[in-house]
Short mmCIF file of N, CA, C and O in Angstrom, two decimals:
data_model
loop_
_atom_site.label_atom_id
_atom_site.label_comp_id
_atom_site.label_asym_id
_atom_site.label_seq_id
_atom_site.Cartn_x
_atom_site.Cartn_y
_atom_site.Cartn_z
N MET A 1 -24.92 13.77 -21.37
CA MET A 1 -23.52 13.64 -21.25
C MET A 1 -23.00 12.63 -20.29
O MET A 1 -23.41 12.66 -19.11
N ASN A 2 -22.20 11.60 -20.76
CA ASN A 2 -21.85 10.54 -19.88
C ASN A 2 -20.56 10.97 -19.11
O ASN A 2 -19.62 11.49 -19.66
N PRO A 3 -20.52 10.67 -17.88
CA PRO A 3 -19.32 10.93 -17.03
C PRO A 3 -18.19 9.98 -17.41
O PRO A 3 -18.49 8.91 -17.93
N VAL A 4 -16.98 10.41 -17.24
CA VAL A 4 -15.83 9.56 -17.57
C VAL A 4 -15.88 8.31 -16.59
O VAL A 4 -15.96 8.46 -15.40
N PRO A 5 -15.87 7.08 -17.15
CA PRO A 5 -15.96 5.94 -16.24
C PRO A 5 -14.70 5.88 -15.35
O PRO A 5 -13.58 6.15 -15.71
N LYS A 6 -15.01 5.50 -14.14
CA LYS A 6 -13.96 5.42 -13.07
C LYS A 6 -13.37 3.97 -13.21
O LYS A 6 -14.12 2.96 -13.21
N PRO A 7 -12.04 3.94 -13.36
CA PRO A 7 -11.49 2.47 -13.40
C PRO A 7 -11.71 1.75 -12.12
O PRO A 7 -11.71 2.36 -11.08
N LYS A 8 -11.88 0.36 -12.27
CA LYS A 8 -12.12 -0.48 -11.15
C LYS A 8 -10.78 -0.76 -10.46
O LYS A 8 -9.81 -1.01 -11.09
N ARG A 9 -10.90 -0.52 -9.07
CA ARG A 9 -9.62 -0.85 -8.38
C ARG A 9 -9.45 -2.30 -8.08
O ARG A 9 -10.50 -3.02 -7.95
N ILE A 10 -8.29 -2.76 -8.12
CA ILE A 10 -8.06 -4.25 -7.97
C ILE A 10 -8.00 -4.49 -6.45
O ILE A 10 -7.33 -3.71 -5.68
N VAL A 11 -8.59 -5.43 -5.95
CA VAL A 11 -8.62 -5.92 -4.58
C VAL A 11 -8.23 -7.38 -4.45
O VAL A 11 -8.81 -8.28 -5.12
N ASP A 12 -7.09 -7.54 -3.76
CA ASP A 12 -6.61 -8.98 -3.42
C ASP A 12 -7.09 -9.22 -1.97
O ASP A 12 -6.33 -8.84 -1.12
N LYS A 13 -8.18 -9.92 -1.77
CA LYS A 13 -8.66 -10.05 -0.49
C LYS A 13 -7.75 -10.91 0.41
O LYS A 13 -7.49 -10.64 1.65
N GLN A 14 -7.15 -11.89 -0.12
CA GLN A 14 -6.11 -12.74 0.70
C GLN A 14 -4.91 -11.93 1.03
O GLN A 14 -4.41 -11.98 2.11
N GLY A 15 -4.44 -11.18 0.09
CA GLY A 15 -3.27 -10.31 0.43
C GLY A 15 -3.51 -9.33 1.42
O GLY A 15 -2.69 -9.10 2.30
N MET A 16 -4.74 -8.70 1.36
CA MET A 16 -5.10 -7.63 2.37
C MET A 16 -5.32 -8.27 3.72
O MET A 16 -5.00 -7.68 4.72
N LYS A 17 -5.83 -9.52 3.73
CA LYS A 17 -5.98 -10.18 5.06
C LYS A 17 -4.61 -10.40 5.68
O LYS A 17 -4.48 -10.18 6.91
N LYS A 18 -3.67 -10.65 4.86
CA LYS A 18 -2.20 -10.86 5.44
C LYS A 18 -1.78 -9.50 5.99
O LYS A 18 -1.17 -9.46 7.10
N VAL A 19 -1.97 -8.40 5.24
CA VAL A 19 -1.52 -7.06 5.78
C VAL A 19 -2.22 -6.68 6.94
O VAL A 19 -1.69 -6.17 8.01
N LYS A 20 -3.57 -6.89 6.99
CA LYS A 20 -4.41 -6.55 8.17
C LYS A 20 -4.02 -7.27 9.39
O LYS A 20 -4.19 -6.80 10.52
N GLY A 21 -3.47 -8.49 9.21
CA GLY A 21 -3.13 -9.33 10.38
C GLY A 21 -1.83 -8.95 10.96
O GLY A 21 -1.48 -9.53 11.99
N ILE A 22 -1.01 -8.01 10.37
CA ILE A 22 0.21 -7.61 10.96
C ILE A 22 -0.08 -6.74 12.27
O ILE A 22 -0.94 -5.96 12.26
N ASP A 23 0.62 -7.08 13.27
CA ASP A 23 0.43 -6.61 14.69
C ASP A 23 1.24 -5.53 15.19
O ASP A 23 1.49 -5.28 16.35
N HIS A 24 1.99 -4.88 14.27
CA HIS A 24 2.88 -3.84 14.66
C HIS A 24 3.07 -2.85 13.41
O HIS A 24 2.83 -3.27 12.26
N CYS A 25 3.62 -1.76 13.77
CA CYS A 25 3.91 -0.77 12.70
C CYS A 25 5.13 -1.33 11.92
O CYS A 25 6.21 -1.63 12.45
N GLU A 26 4.95 -1.45 10.61
CA GLU A 26 6.09 -2.05 9.85
C GLU A 26 7.20 -1.08 9.64
O GLU A 26 8.32 -1.50 9.24
N ARG A 27 7.10 0.22 10.09
CA ARG A 27 8.20 1.11 9.96
C ARG A 27 8.93 1.21 11.36
O ARG A 27 10.14 1.15 11.41
N CYS A 28 8.24 1.55 12.43
CA CYS A 28 8.82 1.80 13.66
C CYS A 28 8.64 0.76 14.75
O CYS A 28 9.22 0.78 15.76
N GLY A 29 7.71 -0.21 14.50
CA GLY A 29 7.54 -1.28 15.44
C GLY A 29 6.44 -1.06 16.51
O GLY A 29 6.21 -1.97 17.30
N SER A 30 5.88 0.17 16.51
CA SER A 30 4.81 0.45 17.48
C SER A 30 3.62 -0.58 17.36
O SER A 30 3.42 -1.09 16.31
N ILE A 31 3.01 -0.84 18.52
CA ILE A 31 1.89 -1.70 18.54
C ILE A 31 0.53 -0.97 18.69
O ILE A 31 -0.54 -1.62 18.87
N TYR A 32 0.59 0.37 18.63
CA TYR A 32 -0.59 1.16 19.05
C TYR A 32 -1.13 1.89 17.80
O TYR A 32 -0.43 2.32 17.03
N CYS A 33 -2.52 1.96 17.75
CA CYS A 33 -3.16 2.65 16.73
C CYS A 33 -2.79 2.32 15.30
O CYS A 33 -2.31 3.27 14.62
N LEU A 34 -2.85 1.03 14.93
CA LEU A 34 -2.39 0.65 13.67
C LEU A 34 -3.42 0.70 12.58
O LEU A 34 -4.60 0.60 12.77
N GLU A 35 -2.95 1.28 11.38
CA GLU A 35 -3.89 1.38 10.32
C GLU A 35 -3.14 0.75 9.03
O GLU A 35 -1.93 0.76 8.95
N VAL A 36 -3.99 0.32 8.07
CA VAL A 36 -3.47 0.00 6.72
C VAL A 36 -3.24 1.27 5.91
O VAL A 36 -4.12 2.06 5.83
N ALA A 37 -2.03 1.44 5.40
CA ALA A 37 -1.63 2.56 4.60
C ALA A 37 -1.48 2.02 3.16
O ALA A 37 -0.86 1.02 2.93
N HIS A 38 -1.80 2.97 2.23
CA HIS A 38 -1.55 2.68 0.77
C HIS A 38 -0.44 3.53 0.30
O HIS A 38 -0.49 4.77 0.56
N VAL A 39 0.49 2.96 -0.49
CA VAL A 39 1.55 3.83 -1.07
C VAL A 39 0.90 4.68 -2.16
O VAL A 39 1.01 5.89 -2.08
N HIS A 40 0.29 4.12 -3.09
CA HIS A 40 -0.55 4.82 -4.04
C HIS A 40 -1.98 4.86 -3.35
O HIS A 40 -2.66 3.82 -3.41
N GLY A 41 -2.38 5.98 -3.03
CA GLY A 41 -3.66 6.09 -2.27
C GLY A 41 -4.85 5.69 -2.98
O GLY A 41 -4.96 5.79 -4.27
N LYS A 42 -5.85 5.23 -2.23
CA LYS A 42 -7.14 4.83 -2.79
C LYS A 42 -7.83 5.99 -3.65
O LYS A 42 -8.41 5.75 -4.61
N GLY A 43 -7.65 7.22 -3.20
CA GLY A 43 -8.28 8.36 -3.81
C GLY A 43 -7.72 8.61 -5.14
O GLY A 43 -8.45 9.22 -6.01
N CYS A 44 -6.50 8.08 -5.55
CA CYS A 44 -5.97 8.37 -6.82
C CYS A 44 -6.00 6.94 -7.69
O CYS A 44 -5.24 6.79 -8.55
N GLY A 45 -6.89 5.98 -7.12
CA GLY A 45 -6.93 4.72 -7.73
C GLY A 45 -6.04 3.58 -7.31
O GLY A 45 -5.88 2.62 -8.00
N GLY A 46 -5.32 3.83 -6.25
CA GLY A 46 -4.35 2.77 -5.70
C GLY A 46 -5.08 1.52 -5.34
O GLY A 46 -6.34 1.55 -4.86
N SER A 47 -4.57 0.34 -5.62
CA SER A 47 -5.23 -0.83 -5.35
C SER A 47 -5.07 -1.38 -4.02
O SER A 47 -4.05 -1.10 -3.34
N ASP A 48 -5.87 -2.24 -3.58
CA ASP A 48 -5.88 -2.94 -2.33
C ASP A 48 -5.17 -4.35 -2.54
O ASP A 48 -5.82 -5.41 -2.63
N ILE A 49 -3.81 -4.21 -2.74
CA ILE A 49 -2.98 -5.43 -2.92
C ILE A 49 -1.83 -5.30 -1.93
O ILE A 49 -1.48 -4.20 -1.56
N LYS A 50 -1.27 -6.45 -1.49
CA LYS A 50 -0.25 -6.37 -0.50
C LYS A 50 1.07 -5.68 -0.97
O LYS A 50 1.80 -5.20 -0.18
N GLU A 51 1.26 -5.58 -2.17
CA GLU A 51 2.43 -4.87 -2.76
C GLU A 51 2.20 -3.27 -2.71
O GLU A 51 3.18 -2.55 -2.98
N ASN A 52 0.99 -2.87 -2.42
CA ASN A 52 0.69 -1.47 -2.33
C ASN A 52 0.36 -1.01 -0.92
O ASN A 52 0.12 0.11 -0.70
N CYS A 53 0.30 -1.87 0.07
CA CYS A 53 -0.21 -1.61 1.40
C CYS A 53 0.71 -2.18 2.43
O CYS A 53 1.44 -3.17 2.28
N LEU A 54 0.71 -1.45 3.65
CA LEU A 54 1.45 -1.83 4.74
C LEU A 54 0.78 -1.38 6.00
O LEU A 54 -0.07 -0.53 5.95
N LYS A 55 1.15 -1.92 7.16
CA LYS A 55 0.66 -1.45 8.41
C LYS A 55 1.44 -0.44 9.04
O LYS A 55 2.62 -0.61 9.16
N LEU A 56 0.81 0.78 9.37
CA LEU A 56 1.59 1.85 9.96
C LEU A 56 0.77 2.33 11.15
O LEU A 56 -0.52 2.17 11.21
N CYS A 57 1.57 2.96 12.09
CA CYS A 57 0.90 3.59 13.29
C CYS A 57 0.35 4.88 12.83
O CYS A 57 0.75 5.45 11.98
N GLY A 58 -0.72 5.30 13.66
CA GLY A 58 -1.35 6.56 13.21
C GLY A 58 -1.94 7.20 14.54
O GLY A 58 -1.37 7.08 15.51
N PRO A 59 -3.07 7.76 14.32
CA PRO A 59 -3.97 7.86 13.26
C PRO A 59 -3.59 8.89 12.16
O PRO A 59 -3.25 9.98 12.61
N ALA A 60 -3.73 8.59 10.99
CA ALA A 60 -3.44 9.51 9.93
C ALA A 60 -4.30 10.77 9.89
O ALA A 60 -3.92 11.87 9.57
N ALA A 61 -5.57 10.46 10.28
CA ALA A 61 -6.61 11.59 10.36
C ALA A 61 -6.14 12.77 11.31
O ALA A 61 -6.45 13.92 11.15
N MET A 62 -5.37 12.35 12.37
CA MET A 62 -4.88 13.34 13.21
C MET A 62 -3.36 13.74 13.00
O MET A 62 -2.75 14.41 13.76
N SER A 63 -2.91 13.33 11.81
CA SER A 63 -1.57 13.59 11.35
C SER A 63 -0.53 13.07 12.30
O SER A 63 0.51 13.65 12.53
N ALA A 64 -0.84 11.89 12.90
CA ALA A 64 0.03 11.30 13.87
C ALA A 64 0.73 10.04 13.38
O ALA A 64 0.31 9.50 12.49
N GLY A 65 1.81 9.72 14.07
CA GLY A 65 2.49 8.42 13.86
C GLY A 65 3.15 8.36 12.43
O GLY A 65 3.20 9.37 11.71
N CYS A 66 3.53 7.19 11.98
CA CYS A 66 4.15 6.94 10.75
C CYS A 66 3.21 7.20 9.62
O CYS A 66 3.53 7.77 8.56
N HIS A 67 1.95 6.82 9.84
CA HIS A 67 0.88 7.01 8.72
C HIS A 67 0.69 8.54 8.55
O HIS A 67 0.54 8.95 7.36
N GLY A 68 0.63 9.30 9.63
CA GLY A 68 0.50 10.83 9.46
C GLY A 68 1.70 11.33 8.76
O GLY A 68 1.59 12.24 7.96
N ALA A 69 2.96 10.83 9.16
CA ALA A 69 4.11 11.30 8.51
C ALA A 69 4.14 11.07 7.06
O ALA A 69 4.62 11.91 6.20
N HIS A 70 3.69 9.91 6.57
CA HIS A 70 3.50 9.61 5.21
C HIS A 70 2.64 10.62 4.46
O HIS A 70 2.98 11.22 3.46
N HIS A 71 1.57 10.87 5.18
CA HIS A 71 0.57 11.79 4.46
C HIS A 71 1.19 13.19 4.48
O HIS A 71 0.85 14.09 3.53
N ARG A 72 2.01 13.60 5.40
CA ARG A 72 2.69 14.94 5.42
C ARG A 72 3.89 14.93 4.41
O ARG A 72 4.54 15.99 4.23
N GLY A 73 4.22 13.85 3.81
CA GLY A 73 5.37 13.75 2.88
C GLY A 73 6.66 13.60 3.56
O GLY A 73 7.72 13.80 2.78
N GLU A 74 6.65 13.21 4.81
CA GLU A 74 7.95 12.99 5.54
C GLU A 74 8.52 11.68 5.36
O GLU A 74 9.72 11.37 5.69
N ILE A 75 7.77 10.70 4.75
CA ILE A 75 8.23 9.36 4.41
C ILE A 75 8.00 9.15 2.92
O ILE A 75 6.82 9.38 2.45
N THR A 76 9.00 8.88 2.23
CA THR A 76 8.95 8.66 0.79
C THR A 76 8.28 7.35 0.41
O THR A 76 8.25 6.37 1.19
N ASN A 77 7.68 7.37 -0.82
CA ASN A 77 7.19 6.17 -1.36
C ASN A 77 8.25 5.05 -1.54
O ASN A 77 8.04 3.88 -1.28
N ASP A 78 9.50 5.52 -1.83
CA ASP A 78 10.53 4.58 -1.94
C ASP A 78 10.92 3.81 -0.63
O ASP A 78 11.12 2.63 -0.66
N GLU A 79 10.87 4.56 0.52
CA GLU A 79 11.00 3.91 1.73
C GLU A 79 9.92 2.99 2.04
O GLU A 79 10.18 1.84 2.43
N LEU A 80 8.66 3.35 1.72
CA LEU A 80 7.58 2.36 2.00
C LEU A 80 7.60 1.10 1.12
O LEU A 80 7.41 0.00 1.57
N PHE A 81 8.00 1.32 -0.20
CA PHE A 81 8.20 0.16 -0.99
C PHE A 81 9.32 -0.75 -0.54
O PHE A 81 9.27 -1.92 -0.70
N GLY A 82 10.33 -0.07 0.06
CA GLY A 82 11.44 -0.98 0.58
C GLY A 82 10.90 -1.82 1.81
O GLY A 82 11.33 -3.02 1.93
N ILE A 83 10.09 -1.24 2.61
CA ILE A 83 9.46 -1.99 3.69
C ILE A 83 8.66 -3.18 3.19
O ILE A 83 8.76 -4.24 3.63
N ILE A 84 7.92 -2.89 2.22
CA ILE A 84 6.99 -3.94 1.65
C ILE A 84 7.85 -5.01 0.96
O ILE A 84 7.58 -6.17 1.09
N ALA A 85 8.89 -4.59 0.23
CA ALA A 85 9.81 -5.57 -0.39
C ALA A 85 10.47 -6.44 0.57
O ALA A 85 10.57 -7.69 0.32
N ARG A 86 10.82 -5.93 1.76
CA ARG A 86 11.55 -6.84 2.77
C ARG A 86 10.43 -7.85 3.24
O ARG A 86 10.70 -8.94 3.47
N ARG A 87 9.22 -7.25 3.63
CA ARG A 87 8.13 -8.21 4.00
C ARG A 87 7.84 -9.31 3.07
O ARG A 87 7.66 -10.47 3.50
N GLU A 88 7.76 -8.98 1.84
CA GLU A 88 7.42 -9.97 0.75
C GLU A 88 8.57 -10.73 0.25
O GLU A 88 8.44 -11.77 -0.43
N GLY A 89 9.77 -10.42 0.68
CA GLY A 89 11.06 -11.13 0.23
C GLY A 89 11.30 -11.01 -1.25
O GLY A 89 11.69 -11.92 -1.96
N LYS A 90 10.98 -9.87 -1.87
CA LYS A 90 11.19 -9.64 -3.23
C LYS A 90 11.99 -8.33 -3.43
O LYS A 90 11.98 -7.47 -2.51
N PRO A 91 12.65 -8.18 -4.54
CA PRO A 91 13.33 -6.87 -4.73
C PRO A 91 12.33 -5.75 -4.84
O PRO A 91 11.25 -5.88 -5.31
N VAL A 92 12.81 -4.53 -4.41
CA VAL A 92 12.06 -3.39 -4.51
C VAL A 92 11.52 -3.08 -5.81
O VAL A 92 10.31 -2.71 -6.00
N GLU A 93 12.34 -3.28 -6.90
CA GLU A 93 11.92 -2.99 -8.29
C GLU A 93 10.68 -3.87 -8.65
O GLU A 93 9.84 -3.41 -9.37
N VAL A 94 10.74 -5.13 -8.19
CA VAL A 94 9.63 -6.04 -8.55
C VAL A 94 8.30 -5.49 -7.84
O VAL A 94 7.21 -5.46 -8.42
N ILE A 95 8.41 -5.11 -6.52
CA ILE A 95 7.28 -4.62 -5.83
C ILE A 95 6.64 -3.35 -6.44
O ILE A 95 5.52 -3.21 -6.75
N LYS A 96 7.56 -2.42 -6.81
CA LYS A 96 7.11 -1.20 -7.52
C LYS A 96 6.47 -1.47 -8.88
O LYS A 96 5.42 -0.90 -9.16
N GLU A 97 7.03 -2.40 -9.55
CA GLU A 97 6.40 -2.76 -10.87
C GLU A 97 4.96 -3.45 -10.72
O GLU A 97 4.02 -3.09 -11.38
N ILE A 98 4.85 -4.28 -9.70
CA ILE A 98 3.51 -4.95 -9.53
C ILE A 98 2.49 -3.80 -9.14
O ILE A 98 1.41 -3.76 -9.64
N ALA A 99 2.91 -3.02 -8.17
CA ALA A 99 2.08 -1.85 -7.68
C ALA A 99 1.65 -0.99 -8.86
O ALA A 99 0.53 -0.55 -8.94
N HIS A 100 2.74 -0.61 -9.64
CA HIS A 100 2.46 0.32 -10.70
C HIS A 100 1.50 -0.23 -11.77
O HIS A 100 0.61 0.47 -12.23
N ARG A 101 1.70 -1.53 -12.14
CA ARG A 101 0.84 -2.15 -13.13
C ARG A 101 -0.63 -2.22 -12.64
O ARG A 101 -1.52 -1.95 -13.40
N ALA A 102 -0.74 -2.49 -11.38
CA ALA A 102 -2.10 -2.63 -10.84
C ALA A 102 -2.77 -1.19 -10.79
O ALA A 102 -3.96 -1.05 -11.09
N TRP A 103 -1.90 -0.23 -10.50
CA TRP A 103 -2.46 1.15 -10.32
C TRP A 103 -2.83 1.75 -11.65
O TRP A 103 -3.91 2.33 -11.86
N ARG A 104 -1.91 1.62 -12.67
CA ARG A 104 -2.08 2.27 -13.94
C ARG A 104 -2.85 1.46 -15.02
O ARG A 104 -3.61 1.91 -15.72
N PHE A 105 -2.65 0.11 -14.95
CA PHE A 105 -3.24 -0.70 -16.10
C PHE A 105 -4.26 -1.71 -15.57
O PHE A 105 -4.77 -2.42 -16.35
N GLY A 106 -4.47 -1.81 -14.28
CA GLY A 106 -5.39 -2.72 -13.81
C GLY A 106 -5.04 -4.24 -13.94
O GLY A 106 -5.87 -5.08 -14.13
N GLU A 107 -3.73 -4.49 -13.94
CA GLU A 107 -3.23 -5.86 -14.17
C GLU A 107 -2.59 -6.30 -12.83
O GLU A 107 -1.72 -5.59 -12.31
N TYR A 108 -2.99 -7.48 -12.39
CA TYR A 108 -2.45 -7.99 -11.16
C TYR A 108 -2.57 -9.58 -11.15
O TYR A 108 -3.63 -10.05 -11.48
N ASP A 109 -1.46 -10.20 -10.89
CA ASP A 109 -1.44 -11.65 -10.77
C ASP A 109 -1.24 -12.00 -9.28
O ASP A 109 -0.24 -11.71 -8.77
N VAL A 110 -2.27 -12.71 -8.73
CA VAL A 110 -2.11 -12.98 -7.36
C VAL A 110 -1.36 -14.19 -7.00
O VAL A 110 -1.24 -14.59 -5.82
N THR A 111 -0.60 -14.70 -7.99
CA THR A 111 0.23 -15.93 -7.61
C THR A 111 1.48 -15.47 -6.97
O THR A 111 1.97 -14.42 -6.94
#
């Protein structure tokens, strides 16, 4: 019996380098204990692309900071996509569509 194949996650190394280089929490501005957060989590197939990731304070593992608040459901995906849209200078709908296509269909254009 063959297991169901796991879809390959998309990784944009240049985009992730940009996100990792951010030196503050993109939500509250804190400069302490920063982590890359995924709007669509890696566990459910979320991609490592700049339209799906942002820098938040944490640590999420201790349910602390903005990253912990996101994991507890206190910060909506819409709010996070809004932060990413401002950072990227694109409309929220465009960011959501890019992240959704990468997450669901494995399509991503790095241009």
